[in-house]
Coordinates of C-alpha atoms in Angstrom, one line a residue:
M1481 CA 12.8 -13.1 -8.2
R1482 CA 11.1 -10.0 -6.7
A1483 CA 10.5 -9.7 -3.0
A1484 CA 9.7 -7.1 -0.5
L1485 CA 12.5 -6.9 2.0
Q1486 CA 12.6 -5.2 5.8
S1487 CA 16.4 -4.4 6.3
E1488 CA 15.9 -3.5 9.9
I1489 CA 13.3 -3.7 12.5
G1490 CA 11.6 -0.5 13.0
Q1491 CA 11.6 0.7 9.2
D1492 CA 8.0 1.6 8.1
K1493 CA 8.7 1.0 4.4
L1494 CA 9.6 -2.0 2.5
E1495 CA 12.1 -2.1 -0.2
V1496 CA 11.0 -4.2 -3.4
V1497 CA 14.1 -5.9 -4.9
D1498 CA 14.4 -8.0 -7.8
D1499 CA 17.6 -9.8 -6.8
M1500 CA 16.2 -12.2 -4.2
E1501 CA 16.6 -16.1 -4.1
A1502 CA 14.5 -18.6 -2.3
V1503 CA 16.8 -21.0 -0.7
G1504 CA 16.7 -24.3 1.2
F1505 CA 15.1 -26.4 -1.4
G1506 CA 15.9 -30.4 -0.7
P1507 CA 14.4 -33.3 0.7
G1508 CA 11.0 -32.8 2.6
K1509 CA 10.8 -29.0 0.9
V1510 CA 8.5 -27.7 -1.6
R1511 CA 8.8 -24.5 -3.7
I1512 CA 5.7 -22.3 -4.2
R1513 CA 4.9 -19.9 -6.8
I1514 CA 3.1 -17.2 -4.8
K1515 CA -0.2 -16.0 -6.4
A1516 CA -1.8 -13.9 -3.8
T1517 CA -1.0 -12.8 -0.2
G1518 CA -3.0 -11.1 2.3
L1519 CA -1.4 -8.2 4.5
C1520 CA -2.0 -9.1 8.4
H1521 CA -1.6 -6.9 11.0
S1522 CA 1.1 -9.2 12.3
D1523 CA 3.4 -8.1 9.6
L1524 CA 3.3 -4.5 10.9
S1525 CA 3.9 -5.7 14.4
A1526 CA 7.0 -7.6 13.2
M1527 CA 8.1 -4.9 11.1
S1528 CA 8.1 -2.6 14.2
G1529 CA 9.6 -5.0 16.7
V1530 CA 6.2 -5.9 18.7
L1531 CA 6.5 -9.3 17.5
P1532 CA 10.0 -10.9 17.7
Q1533 CA 11.4 -11.6 14.2
P1534 CA 15.2 -11.9 12.8
A1535 CA 15.8 -9.3 10.4
P1536 CA 16.7 -8.6 7.6
F1537 CA 13.3 -10.5 6.6
I1538 CA 10.8 -10.8 4.1
P1539 CA 7.4 -10.0 5.6
G1540 CA 3.9 -11.9 4.9
H1541 CA 2.6 -15.3 6.1
E1542 CA -0.9 -15.3 4.7
G1543 CA -0.5 -16.6 1.1
S1544 CA -1.5 -19.0 -1.5
G1545 CA 0.0 -20.2 -4.9
V1546 CA 1.3 -23.1 -6.9
I1547 CA 3.8 -26.0 -6.2
V1548 CA 6.4 -25.7 -8.9
D1549 CA 8.9 -28.1 -7.5
V1550 CA 9.1 -31.0 -4.8
G1551 CA 11.9 -32.3 -2.8
D1552 CA 13.1 -35.8 -2.3
G1553 CA 10.7 -37.9 -0.1
V1554 CA 7.8 -35.7 -0.7
T1555 CA 4.7 -37.8 -1.6
S1556 CA 1.9 -35.9 -0.5
H1557 CA 2.2 -33.1 -3.1
K1558 CA 3.0 -32.8 -6.8
I1559 CA 4.1 -30.1 -9.1
G1560 CA 0.8 -28.0 -10.2
D1561 CA -1.1 -28.5 -6.8
R1562 CA -2.8 -25.4 -5.7
V1563 CA -2.0 -24.6 -2.0
L1564 CA -2.3 -22.2 0.9
V1565 CA 0.5 -21.3 3.2
C1566 CA 0.2 -22.3 6.7
W1567 CA 2.8 -20.6 9.0
L1568 CA 2.3 -22.8 11.9
P1569 CA 1.8 -26.5 10.6
P1570 CA 1.1 -28.9 13.5
C1571 CA 3.9 -31.7 13.6
G1572 CA 1.5 -34.3 14.7
H1573 CA 3.6 -35.9 17.6
C1574 CA 4.7 -33.4 20.2
P1575 CA 2.8 -33.0 23.4
S1576 CA 0.3 -30.3 22.3
C1577 CA -0.6 -31.9 19.2
K1578 CA -1.2 -35.3 20.8
R1579 CA -3.7 -33.1 23.0
G1580 CA -5.4 -32.1 20.1
Q1581 CA -3.9 -28.6 20.4
G1582 CA -1.9 -28.5 17.1
H1583 CA -2.1 -24.6 17.0
L1584 CA 0.1 -24.5 20.2
C1585 CA 2.7 -26.7 18.2
L1586 CA 6.4 -25.3 19.2
E1587 CA 8.1 -27.6 16.8
A1588 CA 6.2 -25.7 14.1
F1589 CA 8.4 -22.6 14.7
G1590 CA 11.6 -24.4 14.0
N1591 CA 11.5 -22.9 10.5
V1592 CA 11.2 -19.4 11.8
A1593 CA 15.0 -19.2 12.8
T1594 CA 16.4 -20.6 9.7
P1595 CA 17.1 -18.1 6.7
N1596 CA 14.9 -19.3 3.7
F1597 CA 16.0 -16.4 1.3
K1598 CA 19.2 -15.1 0.1
R1599 CA 20.3 -11.8 -1.5
A1600 CA 24.0 -11.6 -2.8
A1601 CA 25.9 -13.0 0.2
S1602 CA 23.3 -12.1 3.0
D1603 CA 21.2 -14.5 4.5
I1604 CA 17.2 -13.2 4.5
F1605 CA 14.8 -14.6 7.1
G1606 CA 11.0 -15.0 6.1
F1607 CA 8.4 -13.7 8.7
A1608 CA 7.3 -16.7 10.7
G1609 CA 9.4 -19.1 8.7
T1610 CA 7.5 -18.2 5.4
G1611 CA 7.8 -14.7 3.7
T1612 CA 4.8 -14.7 1.1
F1613 CA 5.7 -11.0 0.0
S1614 CA 7.9 -13.0 -2.6
E1615 CA 7.4 -14.6 -5.9
E1616 CA 8.4 -17.9 -4.8
M1617 CA 9.4 -19.5 -1.4
V1618 CA 10.7 -22.7 -0.1
V1619 CA 8.9 -24.2 2.6
P1620 CA 8.7 -27.8 4.5
A1621 CA 5.9 -29.8 2.6
A1622 CA 3.7 -29.5 5.7
C1623 CA 3.4 -25.8 5.1
A1624 CA 1.6 -26.2 2.1
I1625 CA -2.1 -27.3 2.3
P1626 CA -3.8 -28.5 -0.8
I1627 CA -6.8 -26.4 -1.6
P1628 CA -10.0 -27.3 -3.8
D1629 CA -9.9 -25.9 -7.5
D1630 CA -13.1 -23.8 -6.6
L1631 CA -11.3 -21.7 -4.0
P1632 CA -10.0 -18.6 -5.5
F1633 CA -6.1 -17.7 -4.4
D1634 CA -7.0 -14.4 -3.0
I1635 CA -9.9 -16.2 -0.6
A1636 CA -7.5 -19.0 0.0
A1637 CA -4.7 -16.6 1.3
L1638 CA -7.0 -14.9 3.9
I1639 CA -8.1 -18.3 5.2
G1640 CA -4.4 -19.0 5.9
C1641 CA -4.2 -16.7 8.9
G1642 CA -6.7 -13.7 9.4
V1643 CA -9.9 -15.6 8.6
T1644 CA -9.0 -18.8 10.5
T1645 CA -8.0 -16.7 13.4
G1646 CA -11.1 -14.6 13.9
L1647 CA -13.5 -17.5 13.0
G1648 CA -11.9 -19.9 15.5
A1649 CA -11.7 -17.5 18.0
A1650 CA -15.5 -17.4 18.1
I1651 CA -16.3 -20.9 17.3
N1652 CA -13.2 -23.0 19.2
T1653 CA -12.1 -20.9 21.9
A1654 CA -15.1 -18.9 23.1
K1655 CA -17.5 -21.4 21.8
V1656 CA -20.1 -18.6 21.5
E1657 CA -23.5 -19.7 22.4
A1658 CA -26.6 -18.9 20.6
G1659 CA -28.8 -16.1 21.9
S1660 CA -25.7 -14.3 23.6
S1661 CA -24.2 -10.9 23.5
V1662 CA -20.9 -10.2 22.0
A1663 CA -18.6 -7.2 21.6
V1664 CA -15.7 -7.2 19.3
I1665 CA -13.1 -4.3 19.9
G1666 CA -11.0 -4.0 16.8
C1667 CA -12.8 -4.6 13.4
G1668 CA -10.1 -5.0 10.8
G1669 CA -9.9 -8.4 8.8
V1670 CA -9.7 -10.6 11.9
G1671 CA -12.2 -8.7 13.8
I1672 CA -14.8 -8.9 11.0
S1673 CA -13.9 -12.6 11.0
V1674 CA -14.8 -12.9 14.7
I1675 CA -18.1 -11.1 14.0
Q1676 CA -18.9 -13.6 11.1
G1677 CA -18.0 -16.3 13.6
A1678 CA -20.4 -15.0 16.2
K1679 CA -23.0 -14.9 13.7
V1680 CA -22.5 -18.4 12.8
Q1681 CA -22.8 -19.5 16.3
G1682 CA -26.2 -17.8 16.7
A1683 CA -25.3 -14.8 18.7
A1684 CA -28.3 -12.3 19.4
Q1685 CA -26.3 -9.1 19.9
I1686 CA -22.9 -8.3 18.3
V1687 CA -21.6 -4.9 18.9
A1688 CA -18.6 -3.9 16.8
V1689 CA -16.4 -1.5 18.4
D1690 CA -13.5 0.5 16.1
P1691 CA -12.6 4.3 15.9
V1692 CA -12.5 4.2 12.3
A1693 CA -15.9 4.9 10.8
S1694 CA -15.6 3.0 7.5
R1695 CA -14.9 -0.2 9.7
R1696 CA -18.0 0.3 11.7
E1697 CA -20.0 0.6 8.5
A1698 CA -18.3 -2.5 7.3
A1699 CA -18.9 -4.6 10.5
L1700 CA -22.5 -3.8 10.0
R1701 CA -22.5 -5.6 6.5
F1702 CA -20.8 -8.6 7.9
G1703 CA -23.3 -9.3 10.6
A1704 CA -22.9 -6.8 13.6
T1705 CA -26.2 -5.8 15.0
E1706 CA -24.7 -2.3 16.0
A1707 CA -21.5 -0.3 15.7
V1708 CA -20.0 2.0 17.8
S1709 CA -16.9 4.0 18.5
P1710 CA -14.5 3.3 21.6
E1711 CA -16.1 6.5 23.2
E1712 CA -19.7 5.1 22.7
F1713 CA -19.0 1.6 23.9
A1714 CA -20.0 2.0 27.6
D1715 CA -23.3 3.5 26.5
A1716 CA -23.9 0.6 24.3
K1717 CA -23.0 -1.9 27.1
N1718 CA -25.6 -0.2 29.3
R1719 CA -28.4 -0.1 26.9
I1720 CA -27.9 -3.7 25.3
T1721 CA -27.2 -5.6 28.8
A1722 CA -28.9 -3.4 31.2
G1723 CA -25.5 -2.5 32.5
E1724 CA -24.7 -6.0 33.2
G1725 CA -21.8 -6.5 30.7
F1726 CA -21.6 -8.7 27.5
D1727 CA -21.6 -12.3 27.6
Y1728 CA -18.2 -12.5 25.5
V1729 CA -15.9 -9.6 24.7
F1730 CA -13.2 -10.2 21.9
E1731 CA -10.1 -7.9 22.2
V1732 CA -8.7 -7.9 18.7
V1733 CA -6.1 -5.2 18.7
G1734 CA -3.2 -6.7 20.9
K1735 CA -2.9 -3.8 23.5
S1736 CA -3.3 -4.2 27.4
A1737 CA -5.5 -0.9 27.2
T1738 CA -8.1 -2.5 25.1
A1739 CA -7.6 -5.8 26.9
Q1740 CA -8.6 -4.0 30.2
K1741 CA -11.6 -2.4 28.6
A1742 CA -12.6 -5.8 27.2
Y1743 CA -12.5 -7.1 30.8
E1744 CA -14.6 -4.0 32.2
M1745 CA -17.3 -4.5 29.6
T1746 CA -17.7 -8.4 30.2
R1747 CA -20.3 -9.3 32.7
R1748 CA -19.5 -11.6 35.6
G1749 CA -19.1 -14.8 34.7
G1750 CA -18.5 -14.0 31.0
S1751 CA -15.6 -14.5 28.5
V1752 CA -12.9 -12.2 27.6
V1753 CA -11.4 -13.5 24.4
I1754 CA -7.9 -12.2 23.6
V1755 CA -7.2 -12.6 19.9
G1756 CA -4.7 -9.7 19.2
A1757 CA -1.1 -10.2 19.3
G1758 CA 0.8 -7.8 21.6
A1759 CA 4.3 -6.9 22.7
L1760 CA 6.2 -8.7 25.5
D1761 CA 6.4 -5.7 27.8
D1762 CA 2.8 -4.7 27.6
N1763 CA 1.5 -5.8 30.8
F1764 CA -2.3 -6.4 31.3
Q1765 CA -3.2 -6.4 35.3
I1766 CA -6.2 -7.5 37.0
N1767 CA -6.6 -7.2 41.0
M1768 CA -7.0 -10.6 42.7
F1769 CA -10.4 -9.7 44.3
S1770 CA -12.1 -9.0 40.9
L1771 CA -10.4 -12.1 39.2
F1772 CA -11.8 -14.4 42.1
F1773 CA -15.1 -12.5 42.8
D1774 CA -16.3 -11.7 39.1
E1775 CA -15.2 -15.2 37.8
K1776 CA -14.7 -13.8 34.5
K1777 CA -13.0 -16.3 32.2
L1778 CA -9.8 -15.0 30.3
L1779 CA -9.5 -16.9 26.8
P1780 CA -6.4 -16.4 24.9
S1781 CA -7.0 -17.7 21.3
M1782 CA -3.9 -18.4 19.3
Y1783 CA -4.4 -18.8 15.4
G1784 CA -7.9 -19.7 16.0
G1785 CA -7.8 -22.0 19.1
G1786 CA -8.1 -25.3 17.5
D1787 CA -7.0 -27.9 15.0
V1788 CA -5.7 -25.8 12.3
L1789 CA -6.3 -28.2 9.1
R1790 CA -10.0 -28.8 10.6
S1791 CA -10.3 -25.2 10.8
Y1792 CA -9.3 -24.9 7.2
E1793 CA -11.8 -27.3 6.1
R1794 CA -14.7 -25.9 8.2
T1795 CA -14.1 -22.4 6.7
I1796 CA -14.3 -23.6 3.1
A1797 CA -17.5 -25.3 4.0
L1798 CA -19.1 -22.3 5.3
W1799 CA -17.8 -20.1 2.5
R1800 CA -19.3 -22.7 0.0
A1801 CA -22.5 -22.6 2.0
G1802 CA -22.6 -18.9 1.9
R1803 CA -22.6 -18.6 5.6
I1804 CA -19.6 -16.3 5.8
D1805 CA -18.7 -13.7 3.2
L1806 CA -14.9 -13.8 2.4
E1807 CA -14.8 -12.1 -1.0
N1808 CA -16.0 -8.8 0.5
L1809 CA -13.3 -8.9 3.2
I1810 CA -10.8 -7.9 0.4
T1811 CA -11.2 -4.1 0.0
H1812 CA -8.0 -3.1 -1.7
R1813 CA -6.0 -4.8 -4.2
V1814 CA -2.4 -3.9 -5.3
G1815 CA 0.8 -5.5 -6.8
L1816 CA 3.8 -6.1 -5.3
A1817 CA 5.5 -2.7 -6.3
E1818 CA 2.6 -0.9 -4.3
I1819 CA 3.3 -2.9 -1.3
N1820 CA 3.8 0.3 0.8
E1821 CA 0.3 1.7 -0.3
A1822 CA -1.0 -1.5 1.4
L1823 CA 1.0 -0.7 4.5
D1824 CA -0.6 2.8 4.5
Q1825 CA -4.1 1.3 4.0
M1826 CA -3.7 -0.9 7.1
R1827 CA -2.2 1.7 9.2
T1828 CA -4.9 4.5 8.5
G1829 CA -7.6 1.6 8.9
V1830 CA -9.2 2.3 5.6
A1831 CA -8.8 -1.4 4.3
L1832 CA -10.3 -4.5 5.8
R1833 CA -7.9 -6.6 3.9
T1834 CA -5.7 -5.7 1.1
C1835 CA -4.7 -8.5 -1.3
I1836 CA -1.1 -8.3 -2.9
E1837 CA -1.4 -10.0 -6.4
L1838 CA 1.6 -11.6 -7.8

């Protein structure tokens, strides 16, 4: 089958090959024919080494498709089921899951270190234990979440990561209050989803902050009340909050510099929500006096900060009701052969989300 391969960490281009094999099928597993997959910034971070990932590997973790085979013991799925790929399926019995924090389930990462592809005699990993930049993949049945017939494959793919992460950060993690002021630093697909989550929650002011003009324009269409460049951010804070700072500032970039800016732009007693996934050696520093005296809450948000399956259901319900716009998050579409065009679209910021259609 065809797949997009990253041979070594640090390469900025993927090689589309046609001799990849999805392996590991057996009891408890399902085989999925991928129909659509989104390009998430985490894929770029894994390619560059910012996020740890064994190589060689197939990127992609935001996908949807159809089950074409089920292993022994799988009773929850059948051939022909339409599913989205959950790269972090809660096990249900570890301490995190029992506390209602399935998004922090460490057992879900057990699939990451197991190669689920093979090319010739070489083992190939899938990013985050998945690898959706491929025509087919084999994953544990828990990774395949059934979707309703009215949900298109491209929309389902986005719900598998970016939309769930952004909406959940606003709804689950921050619990944005009605009438509050919000700023969002970084307005790609996840940042736009944060904006939509803040709008659903009833925020009065939502300021989008991004260096790319087209993304600022898009943020206004998705619910931001104002969109500014990073250089204009301080002025916006002074105008909108009388210099006090925003009630909530979301960092959706994954850099210590933007996390520091988020902290500075948050009012005393407000919430700094860290949504971007950053590098192990990129340290964020706060002096102890400010940490105590200003009482700003630091709220990291992993995969939407709540029960993953419940978040999927809520997102689908909001989409059906017309409360959120997911169709227009997809600004570009390519085939697998054009995967490197999708990478360039994300790096330059021209795309909110590129959908790779298989």
